[in-house]
Short mmCIF file of C-alpha atoms and ligand atoms in Angstrom, two decimals:
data_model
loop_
_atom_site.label_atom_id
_atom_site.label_comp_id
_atom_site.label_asym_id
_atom_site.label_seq_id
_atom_site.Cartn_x
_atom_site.Cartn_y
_atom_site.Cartn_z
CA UNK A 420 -13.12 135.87 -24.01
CA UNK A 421 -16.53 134.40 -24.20
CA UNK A 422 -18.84 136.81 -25.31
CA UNK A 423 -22.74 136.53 -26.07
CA UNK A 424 -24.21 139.32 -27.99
CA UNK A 425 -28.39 139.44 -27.57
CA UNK A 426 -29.78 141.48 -29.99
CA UNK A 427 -26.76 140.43 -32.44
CA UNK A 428 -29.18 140.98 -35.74
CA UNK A 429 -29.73 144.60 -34.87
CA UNK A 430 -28.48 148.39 -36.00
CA UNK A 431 -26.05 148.34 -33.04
CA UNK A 432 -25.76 144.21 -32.39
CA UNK A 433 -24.64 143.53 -35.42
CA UNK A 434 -21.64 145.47 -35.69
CA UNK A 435 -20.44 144.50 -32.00
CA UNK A 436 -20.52 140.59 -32.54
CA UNK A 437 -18.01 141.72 -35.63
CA UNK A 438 -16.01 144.07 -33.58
CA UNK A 439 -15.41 141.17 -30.79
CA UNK A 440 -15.00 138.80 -33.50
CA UNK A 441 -12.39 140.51 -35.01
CA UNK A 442 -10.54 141.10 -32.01
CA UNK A 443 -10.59 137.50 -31.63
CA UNK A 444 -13.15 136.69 -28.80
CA UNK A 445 -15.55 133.57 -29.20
CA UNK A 446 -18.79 135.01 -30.03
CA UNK A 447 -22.36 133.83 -29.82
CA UNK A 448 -25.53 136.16 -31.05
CA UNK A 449 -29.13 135.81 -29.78
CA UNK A 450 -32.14 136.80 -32.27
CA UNK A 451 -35.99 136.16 -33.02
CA UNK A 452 -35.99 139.11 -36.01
CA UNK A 453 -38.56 140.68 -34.53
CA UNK A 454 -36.74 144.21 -35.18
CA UNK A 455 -37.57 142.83 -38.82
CA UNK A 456 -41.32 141.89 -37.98
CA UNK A 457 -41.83 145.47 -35.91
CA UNK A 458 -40.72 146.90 -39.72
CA UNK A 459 -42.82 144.71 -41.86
CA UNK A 460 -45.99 145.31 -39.62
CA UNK A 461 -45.45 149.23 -40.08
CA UNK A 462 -44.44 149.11 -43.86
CA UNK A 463 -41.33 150.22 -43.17
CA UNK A 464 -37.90 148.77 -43.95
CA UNK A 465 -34.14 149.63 -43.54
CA UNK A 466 -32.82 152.24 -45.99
CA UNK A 467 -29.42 149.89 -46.22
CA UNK A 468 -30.16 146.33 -47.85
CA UNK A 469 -29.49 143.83 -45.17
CA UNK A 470 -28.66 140.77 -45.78
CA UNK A 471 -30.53 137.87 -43.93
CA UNK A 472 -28.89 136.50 -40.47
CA UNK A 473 -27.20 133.38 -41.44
CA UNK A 474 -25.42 134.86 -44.87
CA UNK A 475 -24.42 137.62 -42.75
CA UNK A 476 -22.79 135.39 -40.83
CA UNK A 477 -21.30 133.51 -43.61
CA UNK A 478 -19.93 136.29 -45.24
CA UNK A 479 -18.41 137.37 -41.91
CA UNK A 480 -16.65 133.80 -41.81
CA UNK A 481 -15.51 134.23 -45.61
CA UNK A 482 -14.26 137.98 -45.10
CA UNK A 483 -12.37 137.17 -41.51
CA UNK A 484 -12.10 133.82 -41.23
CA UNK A 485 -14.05 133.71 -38.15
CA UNK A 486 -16.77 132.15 -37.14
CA UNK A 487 -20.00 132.90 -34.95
CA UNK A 488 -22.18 131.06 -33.50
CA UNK A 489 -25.84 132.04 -33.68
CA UNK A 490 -29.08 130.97 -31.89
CA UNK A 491 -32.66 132.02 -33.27
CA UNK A 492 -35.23 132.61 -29.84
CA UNK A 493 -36.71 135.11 -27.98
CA UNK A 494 -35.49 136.41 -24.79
CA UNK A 495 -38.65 136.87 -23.52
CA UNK A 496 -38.58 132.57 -23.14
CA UNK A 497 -36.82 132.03 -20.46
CA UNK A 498 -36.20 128.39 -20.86
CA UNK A 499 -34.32 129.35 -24.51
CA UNK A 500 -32.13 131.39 -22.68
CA UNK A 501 -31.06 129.73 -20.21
CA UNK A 502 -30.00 126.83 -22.35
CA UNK A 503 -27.83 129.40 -24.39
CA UNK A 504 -26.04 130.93 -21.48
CA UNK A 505 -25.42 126.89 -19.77
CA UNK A 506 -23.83 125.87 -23.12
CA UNK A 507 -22.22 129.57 -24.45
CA UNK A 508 -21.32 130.20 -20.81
CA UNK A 509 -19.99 133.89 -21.28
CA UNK A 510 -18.03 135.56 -19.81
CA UNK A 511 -19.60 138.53 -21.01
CA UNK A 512 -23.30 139.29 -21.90
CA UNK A 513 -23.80 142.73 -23.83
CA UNK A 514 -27.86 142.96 -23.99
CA UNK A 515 -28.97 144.89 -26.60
CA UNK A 516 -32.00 142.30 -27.22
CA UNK A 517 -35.19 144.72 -26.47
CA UNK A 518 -37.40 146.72 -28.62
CA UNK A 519 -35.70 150.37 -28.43
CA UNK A 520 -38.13 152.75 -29.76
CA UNK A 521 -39.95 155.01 -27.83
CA UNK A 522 -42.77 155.96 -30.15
CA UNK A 523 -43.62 151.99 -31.06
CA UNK A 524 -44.23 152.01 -26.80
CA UNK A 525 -46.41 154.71 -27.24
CA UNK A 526 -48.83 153.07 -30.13
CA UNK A 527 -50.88 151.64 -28.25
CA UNK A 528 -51.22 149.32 -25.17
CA UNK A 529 -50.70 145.94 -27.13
CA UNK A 530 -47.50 147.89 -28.16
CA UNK A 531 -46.35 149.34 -24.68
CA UNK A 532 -47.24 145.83 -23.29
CA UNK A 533 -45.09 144.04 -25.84
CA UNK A 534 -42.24 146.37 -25.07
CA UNK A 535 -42.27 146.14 -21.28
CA UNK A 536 -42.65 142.68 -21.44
CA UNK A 537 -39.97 141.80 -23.87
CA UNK A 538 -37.62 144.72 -22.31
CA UNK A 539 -38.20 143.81 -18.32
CA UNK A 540 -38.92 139.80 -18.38
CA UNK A 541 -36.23 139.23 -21.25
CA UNK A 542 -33.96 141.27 -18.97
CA UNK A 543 -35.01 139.23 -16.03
CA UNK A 544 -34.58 135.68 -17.89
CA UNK A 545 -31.06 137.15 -18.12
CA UNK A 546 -30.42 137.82 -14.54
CA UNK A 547 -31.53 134.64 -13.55
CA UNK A 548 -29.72 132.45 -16.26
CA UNK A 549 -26.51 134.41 -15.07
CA UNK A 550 -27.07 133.80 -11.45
CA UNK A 551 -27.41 130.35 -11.99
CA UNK A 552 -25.05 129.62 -14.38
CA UNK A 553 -21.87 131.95 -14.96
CA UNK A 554 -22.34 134.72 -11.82
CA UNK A 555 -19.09 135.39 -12.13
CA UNK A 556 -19.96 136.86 -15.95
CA UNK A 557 -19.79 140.24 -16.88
CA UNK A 558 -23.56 141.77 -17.63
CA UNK A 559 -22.92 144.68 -19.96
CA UNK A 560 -26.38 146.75 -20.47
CA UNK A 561 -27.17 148.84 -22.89
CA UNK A 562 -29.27 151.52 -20.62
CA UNK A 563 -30.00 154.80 -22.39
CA UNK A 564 -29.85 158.67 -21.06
CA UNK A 565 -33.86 158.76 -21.08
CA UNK A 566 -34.25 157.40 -17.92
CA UNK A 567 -32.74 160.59 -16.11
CA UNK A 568 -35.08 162.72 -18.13
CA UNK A 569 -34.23 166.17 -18.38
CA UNK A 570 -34.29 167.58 -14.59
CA UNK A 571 -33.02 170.83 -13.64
CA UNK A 572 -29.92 169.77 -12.06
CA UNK A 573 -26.73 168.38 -13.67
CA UNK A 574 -27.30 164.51 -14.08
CA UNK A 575 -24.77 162.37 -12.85
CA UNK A 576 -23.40 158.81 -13.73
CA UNK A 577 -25.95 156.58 -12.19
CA UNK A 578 -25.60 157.22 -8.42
CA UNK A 579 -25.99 160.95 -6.57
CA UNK A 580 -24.63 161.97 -3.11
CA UNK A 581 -27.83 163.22 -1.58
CA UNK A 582 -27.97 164.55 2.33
CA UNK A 583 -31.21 164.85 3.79
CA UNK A 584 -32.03 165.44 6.89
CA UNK A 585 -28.81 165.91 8.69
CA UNK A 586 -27.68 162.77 6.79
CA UNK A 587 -26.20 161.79 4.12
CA UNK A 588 -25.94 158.62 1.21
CA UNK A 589 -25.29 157.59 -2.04
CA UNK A 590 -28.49 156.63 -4.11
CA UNK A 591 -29.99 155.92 -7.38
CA UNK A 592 -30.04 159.06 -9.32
CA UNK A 593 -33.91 160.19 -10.06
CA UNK A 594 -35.04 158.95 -13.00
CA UNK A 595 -37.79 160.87 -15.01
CA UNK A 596 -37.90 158.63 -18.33
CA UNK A 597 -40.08 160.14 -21.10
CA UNK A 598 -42.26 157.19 -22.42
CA UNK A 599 -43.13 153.77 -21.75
CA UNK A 600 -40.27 152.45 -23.66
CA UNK A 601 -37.87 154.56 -21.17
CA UNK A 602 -40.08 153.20 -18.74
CA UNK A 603 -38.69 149.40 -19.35
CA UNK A 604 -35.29 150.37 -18.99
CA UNK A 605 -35.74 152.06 -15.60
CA UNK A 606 -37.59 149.14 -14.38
CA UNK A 607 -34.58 147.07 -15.61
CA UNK A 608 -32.00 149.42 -14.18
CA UNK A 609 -33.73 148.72 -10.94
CA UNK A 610 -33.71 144.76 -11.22
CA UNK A 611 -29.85 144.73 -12.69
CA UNK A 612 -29.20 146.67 -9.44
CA UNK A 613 -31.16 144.41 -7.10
CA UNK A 614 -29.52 141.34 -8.76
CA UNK A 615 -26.06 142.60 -8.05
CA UNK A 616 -27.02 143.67 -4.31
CA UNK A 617 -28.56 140.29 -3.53
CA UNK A 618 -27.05 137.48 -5.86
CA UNK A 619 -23.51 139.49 -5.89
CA UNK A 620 -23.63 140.13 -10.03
CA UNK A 621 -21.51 142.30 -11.61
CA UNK A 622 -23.03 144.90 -14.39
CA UNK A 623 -22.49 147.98 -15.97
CA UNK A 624 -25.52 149.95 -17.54
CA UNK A 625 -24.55 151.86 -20.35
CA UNK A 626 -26.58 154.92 -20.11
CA UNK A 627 -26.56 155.29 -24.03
CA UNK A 628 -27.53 158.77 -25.99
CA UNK A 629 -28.29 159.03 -29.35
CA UNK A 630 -26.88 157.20 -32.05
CA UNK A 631 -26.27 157.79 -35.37
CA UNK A 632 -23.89 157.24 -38.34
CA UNK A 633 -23.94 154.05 -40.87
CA UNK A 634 -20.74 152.01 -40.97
CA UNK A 635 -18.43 150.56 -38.68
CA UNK A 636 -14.97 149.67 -39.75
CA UNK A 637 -15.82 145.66 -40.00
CA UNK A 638 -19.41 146.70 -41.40
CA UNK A 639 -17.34 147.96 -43.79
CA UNK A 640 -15.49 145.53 -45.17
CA UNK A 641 -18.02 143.78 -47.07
CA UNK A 642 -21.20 145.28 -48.54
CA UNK A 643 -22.67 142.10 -47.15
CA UNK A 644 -21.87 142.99 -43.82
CA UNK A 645 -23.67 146.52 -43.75
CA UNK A 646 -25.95 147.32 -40.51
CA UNK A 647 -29.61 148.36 -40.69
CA UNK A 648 -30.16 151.79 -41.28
CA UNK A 649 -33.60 153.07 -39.95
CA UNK A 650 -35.31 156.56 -40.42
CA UNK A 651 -38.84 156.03 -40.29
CA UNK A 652 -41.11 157.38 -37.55
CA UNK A 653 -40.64 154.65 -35.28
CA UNK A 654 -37.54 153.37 -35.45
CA UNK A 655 -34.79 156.34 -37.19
CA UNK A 656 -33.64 158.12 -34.36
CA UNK A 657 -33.44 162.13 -34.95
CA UNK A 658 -29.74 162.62 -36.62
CA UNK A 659 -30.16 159.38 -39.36
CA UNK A 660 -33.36 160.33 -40.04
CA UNK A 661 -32.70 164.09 -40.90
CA UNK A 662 -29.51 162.83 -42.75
CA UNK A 663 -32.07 160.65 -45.27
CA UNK A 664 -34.75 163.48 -45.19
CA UNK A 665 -31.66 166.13 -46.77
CA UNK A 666 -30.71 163.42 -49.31
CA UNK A 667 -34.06 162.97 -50.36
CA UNK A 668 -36.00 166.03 -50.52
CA UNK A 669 -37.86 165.79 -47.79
CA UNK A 670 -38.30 168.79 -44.88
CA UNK A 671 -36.32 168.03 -41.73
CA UNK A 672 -38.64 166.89 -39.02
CA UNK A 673 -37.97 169.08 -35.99
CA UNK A 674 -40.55 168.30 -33.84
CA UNK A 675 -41.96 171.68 -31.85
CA UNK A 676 -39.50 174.30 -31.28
CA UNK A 677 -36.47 171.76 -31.14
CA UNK A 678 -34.83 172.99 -28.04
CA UNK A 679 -35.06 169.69 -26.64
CA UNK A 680 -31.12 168.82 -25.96
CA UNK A 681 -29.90 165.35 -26.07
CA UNK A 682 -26.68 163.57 -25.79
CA UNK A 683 -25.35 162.14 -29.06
CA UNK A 684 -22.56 159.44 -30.44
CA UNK A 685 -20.98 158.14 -33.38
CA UNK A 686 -21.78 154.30 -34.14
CA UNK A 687 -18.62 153.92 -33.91
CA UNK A 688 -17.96 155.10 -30.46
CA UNK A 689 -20.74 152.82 -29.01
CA UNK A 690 -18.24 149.92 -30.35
CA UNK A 691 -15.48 151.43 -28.53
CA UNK A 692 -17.32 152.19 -25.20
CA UNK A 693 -19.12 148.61 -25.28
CA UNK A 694 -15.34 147.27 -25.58
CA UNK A 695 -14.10 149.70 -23.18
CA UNK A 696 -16.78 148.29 -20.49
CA UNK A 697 -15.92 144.67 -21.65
CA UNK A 698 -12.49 145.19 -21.15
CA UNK A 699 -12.56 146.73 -17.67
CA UNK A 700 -15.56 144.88 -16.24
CA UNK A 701 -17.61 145.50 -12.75
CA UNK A 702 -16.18 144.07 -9.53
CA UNK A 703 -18.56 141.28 -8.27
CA UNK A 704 -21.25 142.32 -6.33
CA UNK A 705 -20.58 146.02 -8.41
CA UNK A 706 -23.69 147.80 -10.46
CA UNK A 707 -21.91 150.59 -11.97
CA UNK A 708 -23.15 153.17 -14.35
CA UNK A 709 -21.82 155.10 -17.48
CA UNK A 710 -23.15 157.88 -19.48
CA UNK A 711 -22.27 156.87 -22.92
CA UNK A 712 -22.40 159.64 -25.08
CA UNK A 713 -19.80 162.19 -26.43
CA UNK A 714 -21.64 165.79 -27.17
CA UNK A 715 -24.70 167.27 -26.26
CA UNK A 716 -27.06 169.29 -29.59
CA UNK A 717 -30.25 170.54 -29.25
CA UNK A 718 -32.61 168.87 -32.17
CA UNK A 719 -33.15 172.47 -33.88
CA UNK A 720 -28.84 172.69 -34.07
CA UNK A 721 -29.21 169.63 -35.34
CA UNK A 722 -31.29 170.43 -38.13
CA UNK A 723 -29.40 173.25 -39.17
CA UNK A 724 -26.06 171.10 -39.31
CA UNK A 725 -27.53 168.89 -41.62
CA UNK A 726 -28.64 171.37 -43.69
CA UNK A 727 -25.50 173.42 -43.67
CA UNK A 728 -23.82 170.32 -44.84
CA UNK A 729 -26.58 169.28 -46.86
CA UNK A 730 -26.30 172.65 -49.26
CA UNK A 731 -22.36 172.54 -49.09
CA UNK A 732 -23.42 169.15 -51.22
CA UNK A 733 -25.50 170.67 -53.99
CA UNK A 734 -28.96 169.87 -51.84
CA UNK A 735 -31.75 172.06 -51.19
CA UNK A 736 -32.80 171.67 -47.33
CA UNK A 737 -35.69 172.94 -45.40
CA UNK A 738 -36.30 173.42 -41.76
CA UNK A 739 -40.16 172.64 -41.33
CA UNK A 740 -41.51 172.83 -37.38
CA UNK A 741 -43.49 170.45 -37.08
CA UNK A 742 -46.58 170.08 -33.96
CA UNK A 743 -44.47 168.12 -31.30
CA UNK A 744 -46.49 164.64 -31.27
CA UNK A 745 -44.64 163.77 -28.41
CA UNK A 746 -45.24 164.92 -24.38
CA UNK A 747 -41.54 166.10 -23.55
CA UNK A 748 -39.98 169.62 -22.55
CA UNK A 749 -39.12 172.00 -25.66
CA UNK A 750 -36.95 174.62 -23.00
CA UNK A 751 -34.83 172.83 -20.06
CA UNK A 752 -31.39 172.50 -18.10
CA UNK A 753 -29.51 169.87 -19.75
CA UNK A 754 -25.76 169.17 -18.57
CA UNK A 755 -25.60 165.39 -17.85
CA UNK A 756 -22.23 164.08 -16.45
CA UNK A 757 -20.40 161.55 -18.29
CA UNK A 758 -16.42 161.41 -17.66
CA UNK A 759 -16.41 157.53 -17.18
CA UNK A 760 -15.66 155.92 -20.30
CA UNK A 761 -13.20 158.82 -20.93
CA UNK A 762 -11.46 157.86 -18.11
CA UNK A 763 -11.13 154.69 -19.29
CA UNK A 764 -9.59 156.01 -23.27
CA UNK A 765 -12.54 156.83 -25.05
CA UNK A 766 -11.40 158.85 -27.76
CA UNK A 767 -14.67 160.72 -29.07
CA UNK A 768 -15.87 160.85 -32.52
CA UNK A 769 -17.06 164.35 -32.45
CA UNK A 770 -19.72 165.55 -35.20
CA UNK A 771 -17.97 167.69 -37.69
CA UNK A 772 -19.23 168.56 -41.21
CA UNK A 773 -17.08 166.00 -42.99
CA UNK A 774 -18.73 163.56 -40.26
CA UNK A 775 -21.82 164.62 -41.06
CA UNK A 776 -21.16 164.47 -45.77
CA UNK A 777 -19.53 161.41 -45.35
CA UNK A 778 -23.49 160.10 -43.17
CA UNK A 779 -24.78 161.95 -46.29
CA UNK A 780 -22.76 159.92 -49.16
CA UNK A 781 -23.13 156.65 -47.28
CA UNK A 782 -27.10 157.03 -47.68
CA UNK A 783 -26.97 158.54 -51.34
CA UNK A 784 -26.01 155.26 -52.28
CA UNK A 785 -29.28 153.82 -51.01
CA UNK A 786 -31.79 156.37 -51.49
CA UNK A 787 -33.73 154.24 -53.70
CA UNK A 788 -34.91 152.30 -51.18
CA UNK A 789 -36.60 154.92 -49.04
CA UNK A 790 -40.14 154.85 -48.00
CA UNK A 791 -40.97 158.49 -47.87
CA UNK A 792 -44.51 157.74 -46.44
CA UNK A 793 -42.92 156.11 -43.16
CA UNK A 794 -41.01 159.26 -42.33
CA UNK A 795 -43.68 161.87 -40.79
CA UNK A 796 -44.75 161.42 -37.34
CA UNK A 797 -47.91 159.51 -36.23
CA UNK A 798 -47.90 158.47 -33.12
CA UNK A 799 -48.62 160.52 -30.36
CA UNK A 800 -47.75 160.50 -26.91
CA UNK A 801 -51.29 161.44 -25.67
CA UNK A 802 -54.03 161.05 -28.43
CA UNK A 803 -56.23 163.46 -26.23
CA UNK A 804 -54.26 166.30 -27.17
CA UNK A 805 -54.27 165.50 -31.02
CA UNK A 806 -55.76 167.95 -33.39
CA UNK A 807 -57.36 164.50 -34.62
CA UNK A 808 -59.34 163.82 -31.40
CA UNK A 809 -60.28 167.54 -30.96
CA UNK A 810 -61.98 167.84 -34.42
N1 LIG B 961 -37.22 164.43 -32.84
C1 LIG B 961 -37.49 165.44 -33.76
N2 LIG B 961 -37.73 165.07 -35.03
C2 LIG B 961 -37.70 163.79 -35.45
C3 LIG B 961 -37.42 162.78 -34.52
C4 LIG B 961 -37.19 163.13 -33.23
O1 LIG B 961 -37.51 166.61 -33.41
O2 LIG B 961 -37.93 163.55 -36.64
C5 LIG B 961 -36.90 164.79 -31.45
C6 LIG B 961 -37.78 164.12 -30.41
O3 LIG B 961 -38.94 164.86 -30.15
C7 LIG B 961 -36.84 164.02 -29.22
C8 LIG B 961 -35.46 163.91 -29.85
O4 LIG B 961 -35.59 164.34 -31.20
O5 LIG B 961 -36.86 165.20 -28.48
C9 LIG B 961 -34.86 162.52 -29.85
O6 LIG B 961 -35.74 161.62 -30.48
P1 LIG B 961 -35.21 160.24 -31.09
O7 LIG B 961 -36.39 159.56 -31.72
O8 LIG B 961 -34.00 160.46 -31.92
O9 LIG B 961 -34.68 159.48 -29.79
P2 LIG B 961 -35.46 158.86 -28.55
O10 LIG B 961 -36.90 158.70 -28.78
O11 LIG B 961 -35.04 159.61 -27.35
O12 LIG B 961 -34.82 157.39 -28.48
C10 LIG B 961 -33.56 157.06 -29.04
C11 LIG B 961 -33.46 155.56 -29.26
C12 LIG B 961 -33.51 154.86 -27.91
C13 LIG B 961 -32.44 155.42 -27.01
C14 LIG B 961 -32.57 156.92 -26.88
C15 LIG B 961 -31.42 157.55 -26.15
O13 LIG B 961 -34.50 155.12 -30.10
O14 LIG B 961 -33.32 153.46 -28.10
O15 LIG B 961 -32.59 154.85 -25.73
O16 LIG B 961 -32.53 157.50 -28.20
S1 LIG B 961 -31.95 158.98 -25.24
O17 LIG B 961 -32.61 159.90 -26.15
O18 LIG B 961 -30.77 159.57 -24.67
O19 LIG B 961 -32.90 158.50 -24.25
#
C-alpha cells in the first residue's frame, strides 16, 4: 500500500514509517521539526540521541534496503500539503503531525493558539487534500482518550446509544477534554466526522492512552534508528518520565494525590493497533472510533511500580507528592470501553516488572544526557490558583 506518515520525525512517527516500511508498503513522511524547535525553545532535549531526519532515513535504507520518501513542510500550509497527497496519493494517511502536549497548550495563549491552530487547520488541510484528491484513502487519526475526560459513566468507543425523551439514537459520546491541547483534538474529532458525513470519507480516530516504552523492534535494529525519548515537563508523558526520574535520582513526580486513572500502552502496541486499523480500514462514508489502549493505572500505582522495580535494580526511589499544577480530578469513575482493536488481534503488551527493568536499562544507557532542570512541573493550568500569584 501507499502510505503517508505526517508527523514521521516524531516519538511515535518515526517508528511507524519503519514498521510499514518493513512490511513492505511505499512510504512517504511529512515534517517541519518543530517537535525539535518546541525542545530547543524550552531547553529541553530527548534523553535518546536522535539522529537528524535525512540520516535517519539513510540508515533505514542501509539497514533494510528500503527506501522512504520524505517531505520537509508544515501541515498547517495547506498548499504544501496538498501537493504531497496529489503526488504521494495514499492510500492511507496516519496523522500524527500536531503538537501533543497538553501542558505546552496551557503556557500561554501564543502557545494554546499555536497548538489549536497547527492541530485543527493542519487537520483540516488534510480533509480537504483527501477529498479532493484520493477520497477513497484511508484517514487513520491518532485521537487520544482525553477527549472523553473522566465522566462518571463507563466511556464507550466513540458513539453512545442515548434515549431521551421517549426516543432513542446513536451519538457522539460527550467529550469533557482536560486542556486546550485536548481541546484541538475534539474539535478535530468533530470535523473528521463531518467530513465523512458530507464528502463520504472514511476514518478511524484512534482514541490513544498513554504511551510509554523506548524501542520498537525496527528502532531497534540500528542505534541510528532509535526514537525520541522525552521526560521533561512538557513533553515526557507520566510512565517515561518516572522511568528516567528512578534511574537518575530524582523523586517521582506524582502530581496531587495521584488517583487520577488513565489508560496506558506499550510503544509497541500503538505499532500494532495503527497496523491493525490500516489493515482493516473504515467503509466509505464510515467515521469509526477505537479506544487504543491496553490497561488502565492510576498515576500513584504507577509510581510505586517503578519504584518497586526501580529498588529490585540496586536504585533508591522516592515517592514525593507534589501540588497538582494541573486543573483535573484526583478521585473519579474511570472504566472506559475499548474491545475494538482486540477484536481485530491485538495482542496486548501488558506492564509487568521485566517490562518495566528492561524501560529502566534502555534509559541507563543514556542517562548522561538528562536535563534534570526540565523535569519539575511549571506550567499551570490556571496561574490564579498558583502559590506564585497568591504571594
Ligand atoms: N502526571 C503526574 N506526574 C507527572 C506527569 C503527569 O502525576 O510527572 C499526571 C498528570 O497530572 C495526569 C497524568 O499523569 O493526571 C497523565 O499525564 P501525562 O502528561 O502523562 O499525559 P497527558 O497530559 O494526559 O497527555 C499524554 C500525551 C497526549 C495524549 C494523552 C493521552 O502527551 O499526547 O493525547 O497522554 S490521554 O491521557 O489518554 O489523554
Amino acid at each position: 500500500m501507499r502510505v503517508l506518515i505526517l508527523g514521521g520525525d516524531g516519538y511515535l512517527g518515526w517508528p511507524t514509517a519503519l514498521r510499514f516500511s518493513a512490511r513492505g508498503h511505499e512510504v512517504s513522511v511529512v515534517d517541519n521539526f518543530s517537535r525539535r524547535r518546541w525542545h530547543t525553545e524550552h531547553g529541553s532535549a530527548s534523553l535518546t540521541p536522535i539522529a537528524d531526519f535525512d540520516r535517519r532515513i539513510e540508515a533505514w535504507h542501509e539497514v533494510s534496503g528500503e527506501q522512504i520518501r520524505s517531505y520537509v513542510g508544515a501541515v498547517e500550509d495547506g498548499d504544501f500539503l496538498d501537493e504531497v497527497v496529489a503526488e504521494t496519493r495514499p492510500e492511507a494517511v496516519v496523522h500524527y503531525g500536531q503538537q501533543p502536549s497538553a501542558p505546552y497548550s496551557m503556557l500561554s495563549r501564543e502557545r494554546a493558539v499555536e497548538t489549536q491552530y497547527t492541530n485543527v487547520i493542519g487537520n483540516l488541510n488534510l480533509l480537504f487534500s483527501l477529498r479532493d484528491h484520493v477520497p477513497d484513502c484511508h484517514l487513520v487519526k491518532l485521537g487520544t482518550m482525553g477527549e472523553y475526560g473522566q465522566p462518571n459513566i463507563d466511556i464507550e468507543e466513540g458513539y453512545i446509544e442515548i434515549e431521551h425523551k421517549g426516543r432513542k439514537d446513536t451519538l457522539p459520546f460527550p467529550k469533557l477534554p482536560g486542556s486546550l491541547y485536548h481541546c484541538s483534538k475534539v474539535h478535530d474529532s468533530t470535523n473528521i466526522h463531518f467530513a465523512c458525513r458530507t464528502w463520504g470519507l472514511r476514518a478511524t480516530d484512534l482514541n490513544q492512552g498513554i504511551v510509554y516504552g523506548v524501542e520498537t523492534e525496527e528502532t531497534a535494529r540500528d542505534e541510528r534508528l532509535i526514537t525520541r525519548f522525552d521526560y521533561d515537563e512538557l513533553f515526557g508523558t507520566v510512565l517515561n518520565r518516572f522511568c528516567l526520574q528512578a534511574v537518575i535520582g530524582h523523586p517521582l513526580t506524582v502530581y496531587g494525590a495521584g488517583h487520577q486513572t488513565r489508560g496506558f500502552l506499550n510503544i509497541r502496541d500503538t505499532l500494532a493497533c495503527v497496523e491493525l486499523a490500516v489493515a482493516n480500514p473504515a467503509a466509505r462514508g464510515d467515521f469509526r472510533v477505537f479506544n487504543q489502549f491496553t490497561e488502565q493505572f492510576s498515576v500513584l500505582e504507577l509510581a510505586e511500580r517503578v519504584k518497586l522495580a526501580a529498588e529490585h535494580l540496586g536504585y533508591s526511589v522516592e515517592i514525593q507528592h507534589l501540588e497538582n499544577p494541573r486543573v483535573e480530578k484526583e478521585e473519579h469513575y474511570y472504566n472506559a470501553i475499548h474491545t475494538k482493536l482486540l477484536d481485530l488481534g491485538l495482542e496486548p503488551t501488558m506492564l509487568g516488572e521485566e517490562l518495566v527493568e528492561s524501560m529502566i536499562h534502555a534509559i541507563e544507557r543514556h542517562k548522561g544526557n538528562a536535563i534534570e532542570s526540565s523535569i519539575d512541573p511549571h506550567t499551570r493550568w490556571n496561574p490564579a490558583k498558583s502559590p506564585a500569584a497568591q504571594a
